[in-house]
Short mmCIF file of C-alpha atoms in Angstrom, two decimals:
data_model
loop_
_atom_site.label_atom_id
_atom_site.label_comp_id
_atom_site.label_asym_id
_atom_site.label_seq_id
_atom_site.Cartn_x
_atom_site.Cartn_y
_atom_site.Cartn_z
CA MET A 770 -74.42 -51.74 95.72
CA ALA A 771 -74.86 -47.80 96.30
CA SER A 772 -72.34 -45.62 94.37
CA ARG A 773 -69.61 -44.24 96.82
CA THR A 774 -67.19 -41.20 96.26
CA HIS A 775 -63.47 -41.92 95.27
CA ASN A 776 -60.89 -39.56 95.99
CA VAL A 777 -58.49 -38.51 93.23
CA ALA A 778 -54.85 -37.32 93.48
CA VAL A 779 -53.52 -35.92 90.67
CA ILE A 780 -49.44 -35.86 90.14
CA GLY A 781 -48.25 -32.89 88.06
CA TYR A 782 -50.06 -29.77 87.14
CA GLY A 783 -49.27 -29.07 83.45
CA LEU A 784 -51.17 -29.47 80.29
CA SER A 785 -51.83 -33.02 81.03
CA ALA A 786 -53.47 -32.46 84.26
CA LYS A 787 -55.13 -29.31 83.66
CA VAL A 788 -56.72 -30.00 80.35
CA PHE A 789 -56.98 -33.79 79.87
CA HIS A 790 -57.80 -35.04 83.52
CA ILE A 791 -59.06 -32.75 85.81
CA PRO A 792 -61.92 -31.57 83.82
CA LEU A 793 -62.96 -35.10 83.43
CA ILE A 794 -62.60 -36.14 86.91
CA ASP A 795 -64.86 -33.04 87.81
CA ALA A 796 -67.36 -34.41 85.34
CA VAL A 797 -68.01 -37.83 87.09
CA PRO A 798 -70.04 -37.48 90.26
CA GLU A 799 -68.42 -40.41 91.59
CA LEU A 800 -65.01 -38.78 91.67
CA LYS A 801 -63.86 -36.10 93.78
CA LEU A 802 -60.53 -34.20 92.94
CA TYR A 803 -59.29 -34.64 96.51
CA SER A 804 -55.54 -33.57 95.94
CA ILE A 805 -52.82 -32.25 93.67
CA LEU A 806 -49.13 -32.47 93.59
CA GLN A 807 -47.64 -29.31 92.35
CA ARG A 808 -43.82 -29.00 93.32
CA HIS A 809 -43.25 -25.53 92.01
CA PRO A 810 -46.28 -23.45 91.96
CA GLN A 811 -45.77 -19.96 90.04
CA PRO A 812 -47.94 -17.08 90.24
CA ASP A 813 -49.66 -17.64 86.95
CA ASN A 814 -49.87 -21.40 87.68
CA ASP A 815 -51.06 -22.34 91.17
CA ALA A 816 -52.83 -25.47 91.73
CA SER A 817 -54.07 -23.82 95.10
CA LYS A 818 -55.61 -20.87 93.45
CA ASN A 819 -57.23 -22.78 90.66
CA HIS A 820 -58.64 -25.46 92.83
CA PRO A 821 -59.01 -24.29 96.65
CA ASN A 822 -60.81 -27.11 97.84
CA ALA A 823 -58.09 -29.47 96.87
CA LYS A 824 -55.42 -30.39 99.01
CA ILE A 825 -51.71 -29.38 97.53
CA PHE A 826 -48.80 -31.51 98.40
CA ARG A 827 -45.48 -30.57 97.16
CA ALA A 828 -43.74 -34.20 97.56
CA ALA A 829 -45.04 -37.31 96.47
CA GLU A 830 -44.19 -39.63 99.33
CA GLU A 831 -46.52 -37.55 101.43
CA MET A 832 -49.31 -37.43 98.99
CA LEU A 833 -49.12 -41.18 98.54
CA GLN A 834 -49.13 -41.99 102.22
CA ASP A 835 -52.46 -40.14 102.64
CA THR A 836 -54.79 -42.85 103.24
CA SER A 837 -57.94 -40.59 102.16
CA VAL A 838 -56.55 -40.96 98.36
CA ASP A 839 -58.26 -43.84 96.35
CA ILE A 840 -56.78 -43.28 92.84
CA VAL A 841 -53.66 -41.61 91.62
CA VAL A 842 -53.15 -40.09 88.21
CA VAL A 843 -49.60 -39.45 86.99
CA THR A 844 -49.38 -36.72 84.52
CA THR A 845 -45.81 -35.93 84.84
CA PRO A 846 -43.30 -36.52 81.84
CA PRO A 847 -42.74 -39.95 81.01
CA PRO A 848 -39.14 -40.58 82.55
CA THR A 849 -41.09 -40.06 85.99
CA HIS A 850 -43.96 -42.64 85.18
CA PHE A 851 -42.59 -45.63 86.49
CA GLU A 852 -41.08 -44.62 89.78
CA LEU A 853 -44.36 -42.82 90.71
CA THR A 854 -46.71 -45.32 89.49
CA LYS A 855 -44.82 -48.07 91.46
CA LEU A 856 -44.66 -45.79 94.51
CA ALA A 857 -48.31 -45.22 94.30
CA LEU A 858 -49.12 -49.15 93.79
CA GLU A 859 -47.01 -49.67 96.59
CA ASN A 860 -49.16 -47.45 98.68
CA GLY A 861 -51.96 -49.45 97.72
CA LYS A 862 -53.58 -46.92 95.40
CA HIS A 863 -55.50 -47.45 92.14
CA VAL A 864 -53.42 -45.80 89.38
CA ILE A 865 -54.06 -43.98 86.01
CA VAL A 866 -51.01 -43.10 83.75
CA GLU A 867 -50.98 -40.79 81.10
CA LYS A 868 -49.62 -42.22 77.89
CA PRO A 869 -46.88 -43.05 77.02
CA PHE A 870 -47.30 -45.79 79.77
CA VAL A 871 -43.53 -45.68 80.77
CA PRO A 872 -40.38 -45.64 78.08
CA THR A 873 -39.61 -49.47 78.41
CA SER A 874 -41.54 -52.44 77.99
CA LYS A 875 -39.46 -53.94 80.86
CA GLU A 876 -40.88 -51.32 83.09
CA ALA A 877 -44.55 -52.09 81.91
CA ASP A 878 -44.35 -55.53 82.58
CA GLN A 879 -42.82 -54.74 86.27
CA LEU A 880 -45.74 -52.53 86.77
CA ILE A 881 -48.38 -55.03 85.62
CA ASP A 882 -47.10 -57.57 87.84
CA LEU A 883 -46.73 -55.23 90.93
CA ALA A 884 -50.52 -54.13 90.22
CA LYS A 885 -51.75 -57.82 90.40
CA GLN A 886 -49.50 -58.49 93.54
CA GLN A 887 -51.00 -55.53 95.26
CA ASP A 888 -54.57 -56.13 93.95
CA ARG A 889 -54.80 -52.51 92.28
CA LEU A 890 -56.44 -51.62 89.03
CA LEU A 891 -53.77 -49.86 86.84
CA SER A 892 -54.99 -48.29 83.55
CA VAL A 893 -53.09 -45.79 80.63
CA TYR A 894 -54.82 -42.79 79.61
CA HIS A 895 -55.00 -43.81 75.77
CA ASN A 896 -57.94 -41.37 75.39
CA ARG A 897 -57.61 -41.24 71.53
CA ARG A 898 -59.52 -44.47 71.83
CA TRP A 899 -62.66 -42.24 72.16
CA ASP A 900 -62.04 -39.83 69.09
CA SER A 901 -65.30 -39.75 67.61
CA ASP A 902 -63.58 -39.95 64.07
CA PHE A 903 -61.86 -43.08 64.87
CA LEU A 904 -64.72 -44.37 66.04
CA THR A 905 -67.05 -43.55 63.25
CA LEU A 906 -63.85 -45.39 60.90
CA HIS A 907 -64.15 -48.15 63.36
CA ALA A 908 -68.00 -48.58 62.84
CA LEU A 909 -67.67 -48.30 58.94
CA LEU A 910 -64.94 -51.58 59.29
CA GLN A 911 -67.16 -53.59 61.55
CA THR A 912 -69.91 -53.23 58.78
CA ASN A 913 -67.45 -54.20 55.88
CA ALA A 914 -68.38 -50.97 54.29
CA LEU A 915 -65.01 -50.72 52.40
CA GLY A 916 -64.50 -54.31 51.84
CA ARG A 917 -61.14 -56.11 52.36
CA VAL A 918 -58.76 -53.48 53.30
CA VAL A 919 -55.77 -53.16 51.69
CA GLU A 920 -54.14 -50.04 52.89
CA PHE A 921 -54.80 -47.80 56.18
CA ALA A 922 -52.83 -44.35 56.56
CA SER A 923 -53.43 -42.26 60.20
CA HIS A 924 -51.49 -39.13 60.53
CA PHE A 925 -51.15 -36.53 63.25
CA ASP A 926 -49.71 -33.69 61.05
CA ARG A 927 -49.32 -30.10 62.14
CA HIS A 928 -47.06 -27.29 60.79
CA LYS A 929 -44.94 -26.64 63.60
CA PRO A 930 -41.29 -25.88 62.08
CA SER A 931 -40.18 -24.02 65.06
CA LEU A 932 -39.23 -25.57 68.60
CA ALA A 933 -40.52 -22.14 70.41
CA GLY A 934 -42.98 -23.30 73.18
CA ALA A 935 -42.41 -26.93 72.71
CA LYS A 936 -42.56 -29.08 75.95
CA ALA A 937 -38.98 -30.12 77.45
CA TRP A 938 -39.49 -33.61 77.34
CA LYS A 939 -41.10 -33.52 73.82
CA SER A 940 -38.16 -31.47 72.40
CA ARG A 941 -35.32 -33.47 73.67
CA PRO A 942 -33.53 -36.87 73.48
CA GLU A 943 -34.44 -38.33 76.77
CA PRO A 944 -36.59 -41.78 77.62
CA GLY A 945 -39.99 -41.69 76.73
CA GLY A 946 -39.51 -38.35 74.53
CA GLY A 947 -39.87 -37.82 70.88
CA ALA A 948 -42.76 -38.17 68.31
CA ILE A 949 -42.93 -42.00 68.58
CA TYR A 950 -43.74 -41.78 72.21
CA ASP A 951 -45.99 -38.80 71.96
CA LEU A 952 -48.42 -38.72 69.24
CA GLY A 953 -46.95 -42.31 67.71
CA THR A 954 -48.12 -44.39 70.54
CA HIS A 955 -51.73 -43.07 69.81
CA LEU A 956 -51.40 -43.76 66.22
CA LEU A 957 -50.16 -47.50 67.14
CA ASP A 958 -53.09 -47.88 69.83
CA GLN A 959 -55.79 -47.15 67.24
CA ALA A 960 -54.41 -49.19 64.61
CA ILE A 961 -53.72 -52.34 66.91
CA LEU A 962 -57.22 -51.73 67.92
CA LEU A 963 -58.46 -51.96 64.34
CA PHE A 964 -56.22 -54.71 62.78
CA GLY A 965 -54.26 -56.42 65.72
CA LEU A 966 -50.46 -56.74 65.94
CA PRO A 967 -48.74 -56.73 62.56
CA ARG A 968 -46.44 -59.43 61.40
CA LYS A 969 -43.59 -56.95 60.47
CA LEU A 970 -42.83 -53.31 61.21
CA THR A 971 -40.53 -50.81 59.41
CA ALA A 972 -39.91 -47.28 60.83
CA PHE A 973 -38.13 -44.09 59.96
CA LEU A 974 -37.39 -41.73 63.08
CA GLY A 975 -35.87 -38.53 62.45
CA SER A 976 -36.13 -34.70 62.91
CA GLN A 977 -37.91 -32.28 60.44
CA ARG A 978 -36.96 -29.44 62.23
CA GLN A 979 -33.31 -27.71 61.97
CA GLY A 980 -31.39 -26.94 64.67
CA THR A 981 -32.90 -29.96 67.31
CA ASP A 982 -30.51 -31.48 69.74
CA ALA A 983 -28.69 -34.54 68.59
CA GLY A 984 -30.76 -37.75 68.72
CA TYR A 985 -34.17 -35.63 69.13
CA GLU A 986 -37.05 -37.22 66.82
CA ASP A 987 -39.42 -35.19 66.15
CA SER A 988 -41.25 -36.99 63.11
CA CYS A 989 -41.95 -40.47 62.51
CA THR A 990 -43.26 -42.61 59.80
CA VAL A 991 -44.22 -46.43 61.05
CA LEU A 992 -45.38 -49.16 58.48
CA LEU A 993 -47.32 -52.22 59.70
CA HIS A 994 -47.21 -55.20 57.53
CA TYR A 995 -49.92 -57.71 58.05
CA ASP A 996 -50.54 -61.18 56.36
CA GLY A 997 -52.55 -61.00 53.28
CA GLY A 998 -50.59 -57.61 52.09
CA MET A 999 -52.59 -54.91 53.90
CA LEU A 1000 -50.27 -52.11 54.92
CA ALA A 1001 -50.75 -49.53 57.45
CA THR A 1002 -48.88 -46.28 57.35
CA LEU A 1003 -48.78 -44.11 60.73
CA LYS A 1004 -47.00 -40.71 60.39
CA VAL A 1005 -46.32 -37.83 62.61
CA ALA A 1006 -45.05 -34.58 60.95
CA VAL A 1007 -44.05 -31.11 62.40
CA VAL A 1008 -43.47 -29.82 58.77
CA SER A 1009 -46.90 -30.01 56.98
CA PRO A 1010 -48.07 -26.53 55.68
CA GLU A 1011 -51.65 -27.74 54.64
CA ALA A 1012 -54.80 -25.59 54.82
CA ARG A 1013 -56.31 -28.92 56.21
CA GLN A 1014 -54.62 -31.70 57.59
CA LEU A 1015 -55.24 -35.64 56.88
CA ARG A 1016 -56.47 -37.40 59.52
CA PHE A 1017 -57.40 -41.01 57.57
CA TRP A 1018 -57.46 -42.33 54.34
CA VAL A 1019 -58.58 -46.09 53.99
CA ARG A 1020 -58.66 -48.15 50.83
CA GLY A 1021 -60.51 -51.36 50.51
CA GLU A 1022 -62.03 -53.51 47.50
CA ARG A 1023 -65.05 -52.08 47.61
CA GLY A 1024 -64.58 -48.38 49.04
CA SER A 1025 -62.40 -45.82 50.43
CA PHE A 1026 -62.71 -43.41 53.42
CA TRP A 1027 -61.10 -39.80 53.58
CA LYS A 1028 -61.12 -37.76 56.82
CA TYR A 1029 -59.63 -34.50 57.49
CA HIS A 1030 -59.33 -32.66 60.86
CA ALA A 1031 -58.66 -33.89 64.09
CA ASP A 1032 -61.17 -34.82 67.18
CA PRO A 1033 -62.28 -31.35 68.55
CA GLN A 1034 -62.24 -32.64 72.06
CA GLU A 1035 -58.67 -31.39 72.89
CA GLY A 1036 -59.45 -27.83 71.71
CA HIS A 1037 -62.90 -27.96 73.53
CA LEU A 1038 -61.42 -28.72 76.77
CA ALA A 1039 -58.50 -26.18 75.98
CA GLU A 1040 -61.09 -23.71 75.95
CA GLY A 1041 -62.48 -24.59 79.49
CA LYS A 1042 -65.64 -26.37 78.02
CA SER A 1043 -67.12 -29.23 80.09
CA PRO A 1044 -67.60 -32.71 78.57
CA ASP A 1045 -71.20 -32.16 79.88
CA ASP A 1046 -71.63 -28.87 77.78
CA ALA A 1047 -73.65 -28.73 74.91
CA GLY A 1048 -72.02 -29.32 71.47
CA PHE A 1049 -69.01 -30.77 73.38
CA GLY A 1050 -66.80 -32.75 71.04
CA ILE A 1051 -69.15 -32.38 68.07
CA GLU A 1052 -67.59 -31.58 64.68
CA PRO A 1053 -68.78 -28.96 62.42
CA ASP A 1054 -70.76 -30.10 59.30
CA GLU A 1055 -68.23 -29.61 56.93
CA TRP A 1056 -65.71 -31.53 58.71
CA ALA A 1057 -67.51 -34.63 57.47
CA GLY A 1058 -65.29 -37.36 55.94
CA THR A 1059 -65.74 -38.83 52.40
CA LEU A 1060 -67.03 -42.27 51.68
CA THR A 1061 -66.45 -43.87 48.14
CA THR A 1062 -68.46 -47.01 47.59
CA ILE A 1063 -68.73 -49.01 44.76
CA ASP A 1064 -72.39 -49.56 43.73
CA ASP A 1065 -73.48 -52.55 41.69
CA ASP A 1066 -76.25 -51.56 38.85
CA ASN A 1067 -78.54 -53.65 37.58
CA ASP A 1068 -76.97 -54.39 34.39
CA GLY A 1069 -74.00 -55.91 36.10
CA SER A 1070 -71.92 -52.75 35.84
CA SER A 1071 -70.95 -51.02 38.87
CA THR A 1072 -70.79 -47.04 39.65
CA LEU A 1073 -68.35 -45.36 42.18
CA THR A 1074 -70.18 -43.03 44.56
CA ALA A 1075 -68.76 -40.45 46.86
CA ARG A 1076 -70.48 -39.16 49.69
CA PRO A 1077 -70.11 -37.00 53.04
CA HIS A 1078 -69.93 -39.04 55.53
CA PRO A 1079 -70.77 -37.56 58.83
CA THR A 1080 -68.82 -38.30 62.27
CA ILE A 1081 -70.78 -39.88 64.70
CA VAL A 1082 -73.41 -37.96 67.13
CA PRO A 1083 -73.65 -37.66 69.80
CA PRO A 1084 -69.92 -38.42 69.83
CA PRO A 1085 -68.28 -40.51 72.68
CA THR A 1086 -66.09 -38.20 74.65
CA TYR A 1087 -62.63 -38.84 76.86
CA LYS A 1088 -65.02 -38.60 79.95
CA SER A 1089 -66.03 -42.39 78.93
CA PHE A 1090 -62.48 -43.23 80.22
CA TYR A 1091 -63.14 -42.04 83.80
CA THR A 1092 -66.71 -43.51 83.67
CA GLN A 1093 -65.55 -46.99 82.77
CA PHE A 1094 -62.62 -47.06 85.58
CA VAL A 1095 -65.48 -46.19 87.97
CA ARG A 1096 -67.35 -49.18 86.54
CA ALA A 1097 -64.26 -51.27 87.13
CA LEU A 1098 -63.77 -49.84 90.65
CA ARG A 1099 -67.30 -51.07 91.50
CA SER A 1100 -66.76 -54.32 90.20
CA SER A 1101 -63.71 -55.03 91.77
CA ALA A 1102 -65.40 -53.84 95.23
CA GLU A 1103 -67.88 -56.15 94.75
CA ALA A 1104 -65.66 -59.11 94.08
CA GLU A 1105 -63.45 -58.28 97.02
CA GLY A 1106 -66.67 -58.20 99.12
CA LYS A 1107 -67.58 -61.67 97.58
CA ALA A 1108 -63.92 -63.14 98.11
CA GLY A 1109 -63.97 -61.94 101.65
CA GLY A 1110 -61.68 -59.26 101.55
CA LYS A 1111 -59.56 -60.13 98.38
CA ALA A 1112 -60.69 -59.44 94.84
CA GLY A 1113 -58.78 -62.12 93.39
CA GLY A 1114 -59.28 -62.58 89.72
CA ARG A 1115 -60.78 -59.52 88.32
CA GLY A 1116 -61.40 -60.72 84.58
CA ARG A 1117 -60.19 -57.93 82.00
CA ALA A 1118 -59.47 -55.19 84.81
CA GLU A 1119 -56.24 -57.46 84.80
CA GLY A 1120 -56.11 -57.31 81.55
CA ARG A 1121 -56.31 -59.71 78.32
CA GLY A 1122 -55.74 -63.67 78.47
CA ALA A 1123 -52.25 -64.56 76.55
CA ASP A 1124 -54.03 -65.61 73.40
CA GLU A 1125 -56.24 -62.47 73.12
CA SER A 1126 -55.07 -59.83 70.87
CA ILE A 1127 -55.86 -55.94 71.53
CA GLY A 1128 -57.67 -55.92 68.59
CA ALA A 1129 -59.78 -59.10 68.64
CA SER A 1130 -61.58 -58.19 71.66
CA GLU A 1131 -62.71 -54.51 71.13
CA ALA A 1132 -65.50 -55.41 68.95
CA ARG A 1133 -67.13 -56.36 71.96
CA GLU A 1134 -68.98 -53.96 74.35
CA GLN A 1135 -66.69 -53.39 77.61
CA GLU A 1136 -67.76 -54.87 80.22
CA ASP A 1137 -68.09 -53.54 83.99
CA TYR A 1138 -64.90 -55.08 84.96
CA ASP A 1139 -62.97 -53.93 82.39
CA VAL A 1140 -60.74 -50.95 83.27
CA PRO A 1141 -60.81 -48.58 80.20
CA VAL A 1142 -57.24 -49.32 78.60
CA PRO A 1143 -55.65 -52.75 80.09
CA PRO A 1144 -52.24 -52.17 80.92
CA GLN A 1145 -51.15 -55.14 78.89
CA ASP A 1146 -52.45 -52.89 75.63
CA ALA A 1147 -50.14 -50.10 76.52
CA ALA A 1148 -47.26 -52.43 77.38
CA ALA A 1149 -47.64 -53.83 73.77
CA ILE A 1150 -47.59 -50.50 72.37
CA ILE A 1151 -44.43 -49.61 74.18
CA ARG A 1152 -42.79 -53.08 72.55
CA LEU A 1153 -43.88 -51.82 68.99
CA VAL A 1154 -42.26 -48.29 69.88
CA GLU A 1155 -39.03 -50.55 70.73
CA LEU A 1156 -39.30 -52.32 67.76
CA ALA A 1157 -39.88 -49.09 65.63
CA LYS A 1158 -36.67 -47.62 67.20
CA ARG A 1159 -34.65 -50.71 66.58
CA SER A 1160 -36.04 -50.84 62.72
CA SER A 1161 -35.27 -47.24 62.28
CA HIS A 1162 -31.80 -47.57 63.80
CA GLU A 1163 -30.48 -50.62 61.73
CA GLY A 1164 -32.27 -49.46 59.05
CA ARG A 1165 -34.30 -52.75 58.32
CA THR A 1166 -37.92 -54.24 58.41
CA VAL A 1167 -38.30 -56.38 61.89
CA GLU A 1168 -40.28 -59.08 62.98
CA VAL A 1169 -43.00 -58.39 65.28
#
C-alpha cells in the first residue's frame, strides 16, 4: 500500500507542543502539521507567525469538526485531557495524548472504551521509553549482565528550590498536577517496562520547596516491592544541589550500573535541533555510565572490575514514537480494507491482553500494528499514581 500523508492537529501551543511534538511531526514524511489550536496568542508566542502554513483555530469544537484532520495531539494541561480526548474520539479522530494520560484511572478506562467503540487509535506520549540511557540499561538487563537484580534506583532530580517560572499546572494542587503526575509517571512507566507490576507500593509525596500552595507536591519517592525481595526506588526531587544528577543505580548479584545525567534529547529539541540532525540525542563520551562486574578468575577467585559503559549509538529518538504511530495507522487502514470498511480487532493497536503485563511483552520488537504506547499501559501507570497518593496520605504500604 502506498504511503499517504496524515493531517495532524495539535491542541495547545506551549512547551509540550513546541518542543516535544511539532519538531517530531515535522520530521516524519507521512505526517503534515495541518492545524494548531491556540486560544490566546501573544506577540512573542504566536503559532500563526511560527507556522504560517498551518491552519490556526481558537476553539476545539471547530478544529475537531474539520474533516481534513486525521490525528489530534493533545498537549494542554492534564485537567483538560479527558474532555479534549473524548471530543476528538467522538469526532472520529485518532488521538495522541501528552502524559500524564488523565488524572484518574476511571477516566482512562472510559477513553479506552470509547476508542474501541469509535474504532480509532489512541496512544499516550510516554516518550522516555526512547531515552538512550534507559534503553542502554534495558539491554544490560536483557543480557543478564548484572545477574539477579536486587535493587533499582531511578531519579529525576533537579536543583530548583524556587517556584519562579514554574508552569501553573506543575505548581498548584489540581487534578493531574504535582511531581508524581509530571516526572513520576515517566519513572513508573520505565520501571514497569523493566520489571512488571510490583506486589506492593509505598510512597512519600510532599513539597521540598518553601512557600508552596497547601496540598501541592513538588517531590516524591515511590518504593515498588517485588516478589523475591527486589526493591525499586523512584525519586523526583527539586532540591538537589549536585554537580551531576544521578539517573540510575542498579545492583545485582553479578554487577552494578551507575548512570549520571539525563538523556540529551529534550535539551537538543529546546535548542531547535531536529531529530534528523547529525549528533541529535548523542551524549558526550564523558557521560558514559559505570558498569561494575564480578569476573571469575582461573583459580576460583573473583575480581570486581569497573569500566565505562557507553550509551548506545546511534541512539533511538523520540521520533520513533511518531514513526511507530504511522505504522499502526497503515496497518489499521489495511485491516479496515480487508474487513470491508471496519478494522475490527487491531491486535496491540488496541492494547495488551488481560493476562499480559506491561513488562512481559516489551522484550519483543514492536509489530507494525502496535501503537507506540498502548493506552492500557498508561492507564496502569495512573492506577499506580492513585495507589501512591493513597499510600502517602494514609502513611502505609498498599497492595497493588
